[in-house]
Amino acid sequence: MFQVGDKIVHPMHGAGVVDSVVQKKVNGVVREYYTLKLPMGGMLVMIPTENCAEIGVRPVMKGEEADQVIAAMPDIEVEVIPNWNQRYRENMTRMKSGNLLEVARVVKGLMLRDGERGLSTGERKMLHSAKQILISEIVLSQNSSYEDVEARINTALAT
């Protein structure tokens, strides 16, 4: 169980801080929810407390682990999958895994593809989401600025 003030990660929304624990009635059932305040865009996400493990909600990684993710980015191998549907499904599975290295693989693969051929609207949105997820966790784990983390990631991916 997380507490107010804990930094946690939702696999599809990124990292944020538990703002409160509230009870809401949804479809006639009263449940407890974490209110997760995301630093990017000030969005609030409500997560049912009983489903956190199933969803893949976890604590934000340590600062050293974030450094390791950024350091590993230049060496991430990216597969070239010509079929758009298959590529999209595999990237979505990687993002849902909650593994930041897999999210970095999605970012790298889509950025490379964008540079070579351009991206469809769906893949452009996926790239934006993956970057937000990646950057938000590193920002919270290292108390850095969004711009600083984005610059570090872009530098790592350029090598």
mmCIF file of C-alpha atoms in Angstrom:
data_model
loop_
_atom_site.group_PDB
_atom_site.id
_atom_site.type_symbol
_atom_site.label_atom_id
_atom_site.label_comp_id
_atom_site.label_asym_id
_atom_site.label_seq_id
_atom_site.Cartn_x
_atom_site.Cartn_y
_atom_site.Cartn_z
ATOM 1 C CA MET A 1 0.000 0.000 0.000
ATOM 2 C CA PHE A 2 1.322 3.393 -0.999
ATOM 3 C CA GLN A 3 1.104 6.515 1.148
ATOM 4 C CA VAL A 4 0.363 10.143 0.317
ATOM 5 C CA GLY A 5 3.597 11.682 -0.984
ATOM 6 C CA ASP A 6 5.018 8.429 -2.405
ATOM 7 C CA LYS A 7 6.461 8.622 -5.915
ATOM 8 C CA ILE A 8 4.983 5.839 -8.039
ATOM 9 C CA VAL A 9 4.778 4.832 -11.703
ATOM 10 C CA HIS A 10 1.697 3.867 -13.704
ATOM 11 C CA PRO A 11 2.890 1.898 -16.782
ATOM 12 C CA MET A 12 0.708 3.806 -19.259
ATOM 13 C CA HIS A 13 0.700 7.286 -17.696
ATOM 14 C CA GLY A 14 4.185 7.654 -16.248
ATOM 15 C CA ALA A 15 5.459 8.715 -12.855
ATOM 16 C CA GLY A 16 3.733 10.921 -10.340
ATOM 17 C CA VAL A 17 3.186 11.591 -6.664
ATOM 18 C CA VAL A 18 0.324 10.091 -4.643
ATOM 19 C CA ASP A 19 -1.740 13.191 -3.876
ATOM 20 C CA SER A 20 -4.452 11.496 -1.816
ATOM 21 C CA VAL A 21 -6.335 8.279 -1.151
ATOM 22 C CA VAL A 22 -10.062 8.737 -1.752
ATOM 23 C CA GLN A 23 -13.210 6.651 -1.741
ATOM 24 C CA LYS A 24 -15.399 6.855 -4.847
ATOM 25 C CA LYS A 25 -18.588 5.118 -5.827
ATOM 26 C CA VAL A 26 -18.318 3.787 -9.378
ATOM 27 C CA ASN A 27 -21.057 1.582 -10.873
ATOM 28 C CA GLY A 28 -22.629 1.221 -7.440
ATOM 29 C CA VAL A 29 -19.417 -0.056 -5.803
ATOM 30 C CA VAL A 30 -17.419 2.022 -3.296
ATOM 31 C CA ARG A 31 -13.671 1.602 -3.770
ATOM 32 C CA GLU A 32 -10.496 3.287 -2.601
ATOM 33 C CA TYR A 33 -8.406 5.064 -5.209
ATOM 34 C CA TYR A 34 -4.983 6.641 -5.249
ATOM 35 C CA THR A 35 -5.057 10.090 -6.795
ATOM 36 C CA LEU A 36 -1.791 10.279 -8.716
ATOM 37 C CA LYS A 37 -0.643 13.780 -9.654
ATOM 38 C CA LEU A 38 1.543 13.694 -12.760
ATOM 39 C CA PRO A 39 4.170 16.438 -13.081
ATOM 40 C CA MET A 40 3.754 16.707 -16.877
ATOM 41 C CA GLY A 41 0.643 18.686 -17.665
ATOM 42 C CA GLY A 42 -0.664 18.502 -14.088
ATOM 43 C CA MET A 43 -2.920 15.560 -14.944
ATOM 44 C CA LEU A 44 -4.614 13.555 -12.160
ATOM 45 C CA VAL A 45 -4.984 9.775 -12.537
ATOM 46 C CA MET A 46 -7.182 7.726 -10.223
ATOM 47 C CA ILE A 47 -5.922 4.180 -9.626
ATOM 48 C CA PRO A 48 -7.971 1.576 -7.716
ATOM 49 C CA THR A 49 -5.838 0.599 -4.713
ATOM 50 C CA GLU A 50 -6.791 -3.085 -4.972
ATOM 51 C CA ASN A 51 -5.686 -3.352 -8.631
ATOM 52 C CA CYS A 52 -2.247 -1.746 -8.372
ATOM 53 C CA ALA A 53 -0.297 -4.994 -8.689
ATOM 54 C CA GLU A 54 -2.346 -6.157 -11.689
ATOM 55 C CA ILE A 55 -1.945 -2.813 -13.442
ATOM 56 C CA GLY A 56 1.807 -2.796 -12.773
ATOM 57 C CA VAL A 57 1.969 0.246 -10.490
ATOM 58 C CA ARG A 58 5.339 0.359 -8.728
ATOM 59 C CA PRO A 59 7.606 2.760 -6.838
ATOM 60 C CA VAL A 60 9.789 5.135 -8.877
ATOM 61 C CA MET A 61 13.260 3.718 -9.492
ATOM 62 C CA LYS A 62 16.317 5.006 -7.638
ATOM 63 C CA GLY A 63 18.431 7.765 -9.178
ATOM 64 C CA GLU A 64 21.325 5.399 -9.894
ATOM 65 C CA GLU A 65 19.004 3.039 -11.779
ATOM 66 C CA ALA A 66 17.815 5.952 -13.924
ATOM 67 C CA ASP A 67 21.456 6.765 -14.748
ATOM 68 C CA GLN A 68 21.938 3.131 -15.792
ATOM 69 C CA VAL A 69 18.905 3.299 -18.108
ATOM 70 C CA ILE A 70 20.232 6.430 -19.817
ATOM 71 C CA ALA A 71 23.728 4.915 -20.082
ATOM 72 C CA ALA A 72 22.271 1.740 -21.664
ATOM 73 C CA MET A 73 20.262 3.595 -24.315
ATOM 74 C CA PRO A 74 22.999 3.833 -26.993
ATOM 75 C CA ASP A 75 23.415 0.039 -26.904
ATOM 76 C CA ILE A 76 19.709 -0.854 -27.112
ATOM 77 C CA GLU A 77 19.081 -3.062 -30.144
ATOM 78 C CA VAL A 78 16.058 -2.092 -32.216
ATOM 79 C CA GLU A 79 14.304 -4.588 -34.487
ATOM 80 C CA VAL A 80 13.068 -3.447 -37.875
ATOM 81 C CA ILE A 81 9.499 -4.705 -38.195
ATOM 82 C CA PRO A 82 8.008 -3.647 -41.528
ATOM 83 C CA ASN A 83 4.393 -4.525 -40.645
ATOM 84 C CA TRP A 84 2.794 -1.480 -38.970
ATOM 85 C CA ASN A 85 0.225 -3.477 -36.942
ATOM 86 C CA GLN A 86 2.782 -5.927 -35.599
ATOM 87 C CA ARG A 87 5.231 -3.115 -34.742
ATOM 88 C CA TYR A 88 2.480 -1.153 -32.971
ATOM 89 C CA ARG A 89 1.341 -4.196 -30.925
ATOM 90 C CA GLU A 90 4.897 -5.067 -29.881
ATOM 91 C CA ASN A 91 5.628 -1.485 -28.894
ATOM 92 C CA MET A 92 2.389 -1.306 -26.882
ATOM 93 C CA THR A 93 3.314 -4.533 -25.054
ATOM 94 C CA ARG A 94 6.729 -3.067 -24.234
ATOM 95 C CA MET A 95 5.151 0.098 -22.860
ATOM 96 C CA LYS A 96 2.621 -1.807 -20.737
ATOM 97 C CA SER A 97 5.440 -3.909 -19.231
ATOM 98 C CA GLY A 98 6.437 -1.021 -16.976
ATOM 99 C CA ASN A 99 10.111 -1.791 -17.675
ATOM 100 C CA LEU A 100 11.833 1.523 -18.368
ATOM 101 C CA LEU A 101 14.436 -0.101 -20.646
ATOM 102 C CA GLU A 102 11.615 -1.485 -22.790
ATOM 103 C CA VAL A 103 10.016 1.963 -22.929
ATOM 104 C CA ALA A 104 13.426 3.353 -23.957
ATOM 105 C CA ARG A 105 13.540 0.693 -26.717
ATOM 106 C CA VAL A 106 10.171 1.966 -28.012
ATOM 107 C CA VAL A 107 11.424 5.574 -27.951
ATOM 108 C CA LYS A 108 14.639 4.686 -29.754
ATOM 109 C CA GLY A 109 12.919 2.530 -32.379
ATOM 110 C CA LEU A 110 10.267 5.126 -33.171
ATOM 111 C CA MET A 111 12.781 7.984 -33.265
ATOM 112 C CA LEU A 112 14.968 6.041 -35.713
ATOM 113 C CA ARG A 113 11.967 5.207 -37.864
ATOM 114 C CA ASP A 114 10.826 8.837 -37.774
ATOM 115 C CA GLY A 115 14.246 9.931 -39.028
ATOM 116 C CA GLU A 116 14.229 7.392 -41.860
ATOM 117 C CA ARG A 117 10.624 7.271 -43.095
ATOM 118 C CA GLY A 118 8.456 9.366 -40.827
ATOM 119 C CA LEU A 119 5.739 8.085 -38.502
ATOM 120 C CA SER A 120 2.026 7.586 -38.840
ATOM 121 C CA THR A 121 -0.221 9.596 -36.533
ATOM 122 C CA GLY A 122 -0.677 6.580 -34.227
ATOM 123 C CA GLU A 123 3.050 5.966 -33.931
ATOM 124 C CA ARG A 124 3.727 9.682 -33.416
ATOM 125 C CA LYS A 125 1.295 9.631 -30.456
ATOM 126 C CA MET A 126 2.955 6.471 -29.144
ATOM 127 C CA LEU A 127 6.400 8.103 -29.365
ATOM 128 C CA HIS A 128 5.104 11.119 -27.440
ATOM 129 C CA SER A 129 3.575 8.875 -24.737
ATOM 130 C CA ALA A 130 6.684 6.705 -24.448
ATOM 131 C CA LYS A 131 8.913 9.786 -24.091
ATOM 132 C CA GLN A 132 6.592 11.221 -21.423
ATOM 133 C CA ILE A 133 6.663 7.933 -19.467
ATOM 134 C CA LEU A 134 10.453 7.682 -19.732
ATOM 135 C CA ILE A 135 11.160 11.306 -18.863
ATOM 136 C CA SER A 136 8.603 11.536 -16.037
ATOM 137 C CA GLU A 137 10.172 8.676 -14.093
ATOM 138 C CA ILE A 138 13.717 9.945 -14.492
ATOM 139 C CA VAL A 139 12.632 13.484 -13.511
ATOM 140 C CA LEU A 140 11.089 12.187 -10.260
ATOM 141 C CA SER A 141 13.881 9.718 -9.490
ATOM 142 C CA GLN A 142 16.607 12.348 -9.818
ATOM 143 C CA ASN A 143 14.727 15.554 -8.959
ATOM 144 C CA SER A 144 15.845 16.957 -12.321
ATOM 145 C CA SER A 145 14.078 19.281 -14.714
ATOM 146 C CA TYR A 146 12.085 17.959 -17.674
ATOM 147 C CA GLU A 147 14.330 19.836 -20.112
ATOM 148 C CA ASP A 148 17.547 18.456 -18.565
ATOM 149 C CA VAL A 149 16.323 14.847 -18.703
ATOM 150 C CA GLU A 150 15.024 15.247 -22.257
ATOM 151 C CA ALA A 151 18.408 16.642 -23.358
ATOM 152 C CA ARG A 152 20.254 13.731 -21.692
ATOM 153 C CA ILE A 153 17.985 11.200 -23.403
ATOM 154 C CA ASN A 154 18.374 12.887 -26.824
ATOM 155 C CA THR A 155 22.174 12.891 -26.367
ATOM 156 C CA ALA A 156 22.149 9.199 -25.389
ATOM 157 C CA LEU A 157 20.021 8.289 -28.414
ATOM 158 C CA ALA A 158 22.191 10.296 -30.817
ATOM 159 C CA THR A 159 25.254 8.151 -30.057
#
